[in-house]
PDB file of C-alpha atoms in Angstrom:
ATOM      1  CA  UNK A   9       0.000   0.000   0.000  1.00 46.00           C
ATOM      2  CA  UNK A  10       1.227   3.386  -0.930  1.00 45.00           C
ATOM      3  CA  UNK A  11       1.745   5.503   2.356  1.00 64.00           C
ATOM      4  CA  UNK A  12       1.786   8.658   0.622  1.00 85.00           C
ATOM      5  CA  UNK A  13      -2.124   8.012  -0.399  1.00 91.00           C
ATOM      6  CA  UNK A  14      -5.591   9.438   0.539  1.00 94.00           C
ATOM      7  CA  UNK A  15      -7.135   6.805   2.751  1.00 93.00           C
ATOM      8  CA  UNK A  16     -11.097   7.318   1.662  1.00 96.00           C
ATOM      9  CA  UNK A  17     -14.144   5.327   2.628  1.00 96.00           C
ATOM     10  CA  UNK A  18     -17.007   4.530   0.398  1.00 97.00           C
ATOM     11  CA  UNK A  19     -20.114   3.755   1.039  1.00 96.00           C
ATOM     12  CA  UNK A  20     -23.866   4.084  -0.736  1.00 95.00           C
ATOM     13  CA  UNK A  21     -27.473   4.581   0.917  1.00 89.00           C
ATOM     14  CA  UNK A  22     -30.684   5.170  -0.194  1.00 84.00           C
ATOM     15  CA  UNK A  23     -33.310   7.498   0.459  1.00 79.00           C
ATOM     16  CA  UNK A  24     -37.101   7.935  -0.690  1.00 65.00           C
ATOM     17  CA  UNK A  25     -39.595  10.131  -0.572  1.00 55.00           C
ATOM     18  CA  UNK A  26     -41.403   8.018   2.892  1.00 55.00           C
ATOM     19  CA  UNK A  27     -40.162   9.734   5.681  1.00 57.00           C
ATOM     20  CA  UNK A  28     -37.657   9.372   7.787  1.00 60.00           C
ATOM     21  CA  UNK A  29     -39.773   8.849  11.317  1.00 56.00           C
ATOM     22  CA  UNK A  30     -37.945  10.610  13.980  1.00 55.00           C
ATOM     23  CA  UNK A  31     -39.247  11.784  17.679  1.00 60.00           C
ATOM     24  CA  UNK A  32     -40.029  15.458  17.894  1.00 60.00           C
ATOM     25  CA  UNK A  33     -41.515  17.238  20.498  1.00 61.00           C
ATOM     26  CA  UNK A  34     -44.680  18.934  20.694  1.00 57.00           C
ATOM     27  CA  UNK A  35     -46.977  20.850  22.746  1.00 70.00           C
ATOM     28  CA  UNK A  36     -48.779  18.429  25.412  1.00 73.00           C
ATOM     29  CA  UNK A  37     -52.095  17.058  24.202  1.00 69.00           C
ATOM     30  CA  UNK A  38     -51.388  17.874  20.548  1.00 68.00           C
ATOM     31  CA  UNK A  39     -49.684  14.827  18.970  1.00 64.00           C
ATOM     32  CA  UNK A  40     -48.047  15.387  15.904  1.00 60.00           C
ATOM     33  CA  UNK A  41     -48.984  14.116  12.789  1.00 53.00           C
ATOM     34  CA  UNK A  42     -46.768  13.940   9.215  1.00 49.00           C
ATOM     35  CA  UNK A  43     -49.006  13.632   6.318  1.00 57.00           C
ATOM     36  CA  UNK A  44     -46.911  12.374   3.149  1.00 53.00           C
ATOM     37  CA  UNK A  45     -48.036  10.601  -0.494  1.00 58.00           C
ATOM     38  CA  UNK A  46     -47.851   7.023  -0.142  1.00 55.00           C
ATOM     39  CA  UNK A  47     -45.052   7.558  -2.799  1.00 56.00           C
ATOM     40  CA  UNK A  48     -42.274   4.703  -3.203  1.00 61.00           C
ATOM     41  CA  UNK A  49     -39.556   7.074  -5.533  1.00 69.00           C
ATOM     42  CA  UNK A  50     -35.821   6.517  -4.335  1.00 78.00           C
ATOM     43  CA  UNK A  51     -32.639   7.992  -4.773  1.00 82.00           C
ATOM     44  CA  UNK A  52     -29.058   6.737  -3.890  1.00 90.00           C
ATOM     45  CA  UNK A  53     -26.837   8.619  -2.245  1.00 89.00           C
ATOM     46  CA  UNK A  54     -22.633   7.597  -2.310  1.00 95.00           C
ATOM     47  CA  UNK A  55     -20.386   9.272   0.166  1.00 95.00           C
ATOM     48  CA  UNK A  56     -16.513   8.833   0.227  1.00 96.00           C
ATOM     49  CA  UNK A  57     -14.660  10.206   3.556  1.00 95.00           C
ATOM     50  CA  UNK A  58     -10.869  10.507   3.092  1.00 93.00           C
ATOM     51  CA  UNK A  59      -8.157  11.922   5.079  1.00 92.00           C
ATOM     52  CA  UNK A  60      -4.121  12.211   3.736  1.00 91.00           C
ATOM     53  CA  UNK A  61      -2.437   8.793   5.431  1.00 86.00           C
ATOM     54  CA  UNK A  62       0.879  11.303   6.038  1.00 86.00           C
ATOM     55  CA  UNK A  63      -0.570  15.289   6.628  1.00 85.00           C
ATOM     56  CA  UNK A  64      -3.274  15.483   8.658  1.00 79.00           C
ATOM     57  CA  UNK A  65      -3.163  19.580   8.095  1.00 82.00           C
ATOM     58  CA  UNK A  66      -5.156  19.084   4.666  1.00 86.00           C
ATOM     59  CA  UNK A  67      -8.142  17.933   6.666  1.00 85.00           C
ATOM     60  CA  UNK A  68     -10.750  15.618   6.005  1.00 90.00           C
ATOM     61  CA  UNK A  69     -12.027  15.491   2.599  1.00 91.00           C
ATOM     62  CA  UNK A  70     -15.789  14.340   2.021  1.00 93.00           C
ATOM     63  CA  UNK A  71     -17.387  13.600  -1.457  1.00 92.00           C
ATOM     64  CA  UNK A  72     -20.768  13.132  -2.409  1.00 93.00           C
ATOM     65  CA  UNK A  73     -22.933  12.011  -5.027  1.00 93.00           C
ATOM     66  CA  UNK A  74     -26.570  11.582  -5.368  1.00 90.00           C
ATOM     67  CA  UNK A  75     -28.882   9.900  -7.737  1.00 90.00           C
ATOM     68  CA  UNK A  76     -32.360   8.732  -8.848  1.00 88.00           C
ATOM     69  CA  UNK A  77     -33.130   5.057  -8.738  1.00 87.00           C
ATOM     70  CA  UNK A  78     -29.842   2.825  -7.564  1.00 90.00           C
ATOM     71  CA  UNK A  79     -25.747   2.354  -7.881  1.00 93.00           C
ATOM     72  CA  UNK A  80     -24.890  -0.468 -10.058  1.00 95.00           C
ATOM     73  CA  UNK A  81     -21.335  -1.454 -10.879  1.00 96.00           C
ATOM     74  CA  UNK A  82     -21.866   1.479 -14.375  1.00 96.00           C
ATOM     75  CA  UNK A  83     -23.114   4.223 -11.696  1.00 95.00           C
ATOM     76  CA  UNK A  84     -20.268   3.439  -8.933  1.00 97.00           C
ATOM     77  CA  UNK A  85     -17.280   4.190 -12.037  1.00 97.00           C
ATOM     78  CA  UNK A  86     -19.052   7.244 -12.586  1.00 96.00           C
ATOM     79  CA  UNK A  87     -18.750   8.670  -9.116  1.00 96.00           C
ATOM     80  CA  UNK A  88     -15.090   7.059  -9.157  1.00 97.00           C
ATOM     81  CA  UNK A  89     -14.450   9.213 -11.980  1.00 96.00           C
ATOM     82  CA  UNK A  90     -15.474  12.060 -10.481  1.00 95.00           C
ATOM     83  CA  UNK A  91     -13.764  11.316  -7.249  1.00 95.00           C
ATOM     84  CA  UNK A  92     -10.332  10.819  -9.471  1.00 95.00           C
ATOM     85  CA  UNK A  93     -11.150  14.451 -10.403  1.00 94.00           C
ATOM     86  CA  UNK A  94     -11.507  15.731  -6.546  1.00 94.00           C
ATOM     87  CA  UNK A  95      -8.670  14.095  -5.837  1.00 93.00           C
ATOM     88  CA  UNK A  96      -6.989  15.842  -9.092  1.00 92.00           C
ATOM     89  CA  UNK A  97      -5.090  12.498  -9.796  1.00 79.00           C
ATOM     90  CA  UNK A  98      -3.587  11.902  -6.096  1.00 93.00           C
ATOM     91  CA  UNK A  99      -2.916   8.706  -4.704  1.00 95.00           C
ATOM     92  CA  UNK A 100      -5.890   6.770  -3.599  1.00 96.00           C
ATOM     93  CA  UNK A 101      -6.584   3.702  -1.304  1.00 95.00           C
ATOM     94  CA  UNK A 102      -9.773   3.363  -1.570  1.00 96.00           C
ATOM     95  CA  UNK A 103     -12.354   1.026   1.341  1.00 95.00           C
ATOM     96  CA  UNK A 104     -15.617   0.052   0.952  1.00 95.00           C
ATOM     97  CA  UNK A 105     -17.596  -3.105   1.687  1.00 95.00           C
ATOM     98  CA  UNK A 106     -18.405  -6.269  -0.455  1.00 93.00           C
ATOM     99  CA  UNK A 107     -21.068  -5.101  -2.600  1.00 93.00           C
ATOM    100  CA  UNK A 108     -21.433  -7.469  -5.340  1.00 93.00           C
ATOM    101  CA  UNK A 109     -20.846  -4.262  -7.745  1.00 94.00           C
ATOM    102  CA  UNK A 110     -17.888  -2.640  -6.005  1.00 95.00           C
ATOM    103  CA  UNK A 111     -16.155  -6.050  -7.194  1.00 95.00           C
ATOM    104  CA  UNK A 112     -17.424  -7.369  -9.963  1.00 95.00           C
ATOM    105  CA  UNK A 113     -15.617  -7.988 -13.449  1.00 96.00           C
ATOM    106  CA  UNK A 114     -16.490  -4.939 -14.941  1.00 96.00           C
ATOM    107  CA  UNK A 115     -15.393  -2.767 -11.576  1.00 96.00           C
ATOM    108  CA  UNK A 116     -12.149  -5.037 -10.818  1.00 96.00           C
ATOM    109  CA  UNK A 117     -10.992  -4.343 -15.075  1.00 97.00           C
ATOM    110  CA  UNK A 118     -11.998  -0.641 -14.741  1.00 97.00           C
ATOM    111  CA  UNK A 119      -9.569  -0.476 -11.205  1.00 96.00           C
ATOM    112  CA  UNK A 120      -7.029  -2.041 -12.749  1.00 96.00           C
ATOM    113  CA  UNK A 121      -6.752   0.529 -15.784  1.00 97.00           C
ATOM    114  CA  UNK A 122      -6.238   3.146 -12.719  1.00 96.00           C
ATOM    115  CA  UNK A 123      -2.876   4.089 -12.133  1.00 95.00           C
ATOM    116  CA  UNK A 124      -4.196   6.330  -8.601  1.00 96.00           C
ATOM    117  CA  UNK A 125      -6.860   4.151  -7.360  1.00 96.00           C
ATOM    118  CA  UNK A 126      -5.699   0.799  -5.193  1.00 95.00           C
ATOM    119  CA  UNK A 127      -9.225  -0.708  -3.991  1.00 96.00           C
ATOM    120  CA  UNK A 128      -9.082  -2.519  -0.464  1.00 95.00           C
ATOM    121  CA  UNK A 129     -12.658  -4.490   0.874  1.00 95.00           C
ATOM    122  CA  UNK A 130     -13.579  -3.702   4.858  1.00 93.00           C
ATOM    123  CA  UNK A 131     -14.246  -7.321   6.635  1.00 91.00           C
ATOM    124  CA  UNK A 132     -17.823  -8.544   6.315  1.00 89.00           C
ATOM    125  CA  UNK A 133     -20.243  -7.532   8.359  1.00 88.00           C
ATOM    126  CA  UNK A 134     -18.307  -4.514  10.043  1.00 88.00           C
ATOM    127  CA  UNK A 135     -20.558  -1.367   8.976  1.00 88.00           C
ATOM    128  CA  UNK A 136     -18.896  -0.338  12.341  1.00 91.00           C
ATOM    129  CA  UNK A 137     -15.798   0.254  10.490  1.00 93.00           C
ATOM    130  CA  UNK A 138     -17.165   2.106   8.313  1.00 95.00           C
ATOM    131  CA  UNK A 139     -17.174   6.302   9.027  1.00 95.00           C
ATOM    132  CA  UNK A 140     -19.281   6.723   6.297  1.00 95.00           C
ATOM    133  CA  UNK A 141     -22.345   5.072   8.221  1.00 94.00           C
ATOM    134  CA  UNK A 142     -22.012   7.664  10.604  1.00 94.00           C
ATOM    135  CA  UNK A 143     -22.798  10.184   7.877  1.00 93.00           C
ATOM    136  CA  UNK A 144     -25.517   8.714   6.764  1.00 89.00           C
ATOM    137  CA  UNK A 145     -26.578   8.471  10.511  1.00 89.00           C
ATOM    138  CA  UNK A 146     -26.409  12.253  10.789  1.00 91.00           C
ATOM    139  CA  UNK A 147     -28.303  12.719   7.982  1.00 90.00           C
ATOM    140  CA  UNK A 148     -31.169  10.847   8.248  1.00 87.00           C
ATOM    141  CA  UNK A 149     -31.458  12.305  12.080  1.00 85.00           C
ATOM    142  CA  UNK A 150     -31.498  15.588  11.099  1.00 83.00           C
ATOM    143  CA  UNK A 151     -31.621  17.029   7.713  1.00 83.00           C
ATOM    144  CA  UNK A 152     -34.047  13.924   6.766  1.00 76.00           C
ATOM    145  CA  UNK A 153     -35.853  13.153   9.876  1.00 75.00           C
ATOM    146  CA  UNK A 154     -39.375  13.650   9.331  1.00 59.00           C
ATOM    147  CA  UNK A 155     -38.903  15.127   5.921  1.00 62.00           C
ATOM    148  CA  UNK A 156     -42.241  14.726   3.843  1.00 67.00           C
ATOM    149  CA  UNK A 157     -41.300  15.974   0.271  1.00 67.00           C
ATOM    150  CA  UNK A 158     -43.629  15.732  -2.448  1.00 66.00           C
ATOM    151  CA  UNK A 159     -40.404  15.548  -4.975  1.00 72.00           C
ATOM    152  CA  UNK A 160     -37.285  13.678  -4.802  1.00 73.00           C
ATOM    153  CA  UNK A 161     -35.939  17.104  -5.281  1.00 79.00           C
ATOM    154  CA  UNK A 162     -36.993  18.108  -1.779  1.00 82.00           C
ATOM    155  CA  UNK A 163     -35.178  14.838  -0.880  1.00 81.00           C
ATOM    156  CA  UNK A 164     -32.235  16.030  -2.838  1.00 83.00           C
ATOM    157  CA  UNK A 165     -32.178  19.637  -1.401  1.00 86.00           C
ATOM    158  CA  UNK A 166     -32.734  18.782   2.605  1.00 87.00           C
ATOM    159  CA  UNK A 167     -29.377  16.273   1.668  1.00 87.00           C
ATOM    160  CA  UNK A 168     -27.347  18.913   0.179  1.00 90.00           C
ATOM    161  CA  UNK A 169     -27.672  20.802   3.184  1.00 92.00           C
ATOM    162  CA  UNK A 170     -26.827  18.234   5.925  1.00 91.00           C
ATOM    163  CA  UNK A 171     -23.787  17.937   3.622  1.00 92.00           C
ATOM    164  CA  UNK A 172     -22.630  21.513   3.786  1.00 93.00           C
ATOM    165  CA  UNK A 173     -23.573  21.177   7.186  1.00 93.00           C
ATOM    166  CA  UNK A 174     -21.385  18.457   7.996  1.00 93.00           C
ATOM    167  CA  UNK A 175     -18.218  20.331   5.374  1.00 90.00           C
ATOM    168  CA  UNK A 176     -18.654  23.592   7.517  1.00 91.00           C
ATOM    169  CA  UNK A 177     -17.706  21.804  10.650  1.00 91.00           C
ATOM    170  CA  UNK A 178     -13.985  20.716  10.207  1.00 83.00           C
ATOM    171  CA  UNK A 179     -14.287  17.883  13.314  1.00 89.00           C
ATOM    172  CA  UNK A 180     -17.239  16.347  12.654  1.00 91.00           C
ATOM    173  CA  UNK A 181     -15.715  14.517   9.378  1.00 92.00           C
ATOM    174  CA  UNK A 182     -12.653  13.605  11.711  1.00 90.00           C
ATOM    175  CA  UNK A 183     -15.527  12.522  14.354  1.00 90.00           C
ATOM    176  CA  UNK A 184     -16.477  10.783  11.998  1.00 92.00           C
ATOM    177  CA  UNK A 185     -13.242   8.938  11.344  1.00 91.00           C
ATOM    178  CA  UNK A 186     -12.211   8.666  14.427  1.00 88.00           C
ATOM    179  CA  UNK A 187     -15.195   6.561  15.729  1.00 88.00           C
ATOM    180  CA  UNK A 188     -14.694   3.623  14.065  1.00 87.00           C
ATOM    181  CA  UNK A 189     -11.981   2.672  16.442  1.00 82.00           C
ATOM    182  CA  UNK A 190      -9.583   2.434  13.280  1.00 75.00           C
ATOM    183  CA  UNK A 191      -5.920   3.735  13.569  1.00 73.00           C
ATOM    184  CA  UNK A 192      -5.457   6.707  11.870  1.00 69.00           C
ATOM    185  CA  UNK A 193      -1.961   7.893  10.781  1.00 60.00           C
ATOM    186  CA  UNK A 194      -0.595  10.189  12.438  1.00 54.00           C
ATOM    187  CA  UNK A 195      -2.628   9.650  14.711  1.00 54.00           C
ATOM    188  CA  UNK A 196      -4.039  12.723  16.213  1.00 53.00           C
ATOM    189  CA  UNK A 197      -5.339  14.690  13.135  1.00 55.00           C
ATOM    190  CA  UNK A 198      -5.414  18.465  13.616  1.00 54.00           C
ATOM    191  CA  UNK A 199      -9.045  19.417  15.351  1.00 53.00           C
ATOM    192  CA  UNK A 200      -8.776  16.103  17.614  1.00 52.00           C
ATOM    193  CA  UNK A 201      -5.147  16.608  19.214  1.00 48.00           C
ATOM    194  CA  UNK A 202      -5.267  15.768  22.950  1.00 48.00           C
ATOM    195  CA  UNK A 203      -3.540  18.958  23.911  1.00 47.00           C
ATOM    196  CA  UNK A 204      -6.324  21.040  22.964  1.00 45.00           C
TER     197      UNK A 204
END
């Protein structure tokens, strides 16, 4: 493995436009009640979380890509591609789960044609170790929670925002990170030192 590399974390969800059921509060006596459409239209959502294996100081990095229906191995190449350009050509190691289209013939040929990209799979069964289940988490407890759109683009919009939400704060991605438990080299990036 390169040590001079992005270490970035992949991962896909979806969304639709049934709400997200969260608790709220409300006055007492006056339940609240979230009318939607009976309306089964998803969207997938792919998130890669990265930080630089050997320079903390250039900070978590967080990509994101969002579209209608679902990722199949065609879809996930596309937001590769545009990840190669985020990355403007750097070293990548990239981590995501088993997904039957994250290594399939098609994926596994395309990788190989990629001098930047090396692909590594997380153990089965470990979402744990994955940070960017902890985005998603955030997400769908905030920005989604209880979100009755009438449009996928409602969907689309609340999303955007808990992802500038989430790029505004410089520790939360390294919160993210850092929860898994996973080593991270060096290993106290800049916002989580212990002498602050």
């Amino acid at each position: 493995m390169n040590t001079r590399a992005w270490i970035v974390f992949l991962d896909e969800s979806g969304v639709s436009l049934l709400p997200q059921i969260r608790r709220t509060c409300s006055p007492r006596g006056q339940t609240p009640l979230l009318r939607h459409r009976l309306n089964w239209k998803r969207a997938s959502m792919a998130g890669a979380l990265g930080y630089h294996s050997t320079d903390p100081d250039r900070g978590a990095r967080l990509c994101f890509h969002l579209k209608p229906g679902s990722y199949d191995t065609t879809g996930l190449i596309e937001v590769l591609e545009q990840m190669k350009v985020f990355y403007r050509g750097e070293r990548v190691v990239l981590v995501w789960d088993g997904l039957s289209a994250h290594w399939s013939r098609a994926m596994r040929a395309w990788a190989a044609e990629q001098d930047w990209l090396t692909l590594e799979r997380l153990p089965a069964y470990a979402p744990e170790l994955n940070p960017v289940e902890l985005l998603w988490s955030s997400l769908k407890k905030r920005e989604l929670a209880n979100l009755a759109g009438d449009h996928l683009a409602d969907v689309a919009d609340a999303t955007q925002q808990g992802i500038h939400r989430i790029n505004t704060n410089p520790q939360l991605p390294w919160s993210f990170l850092a929860h898994t438990g996973l080593t991270i080299h060096p290993p106290h990036p800049p916002n989580l030192r212990k002498d602050q």
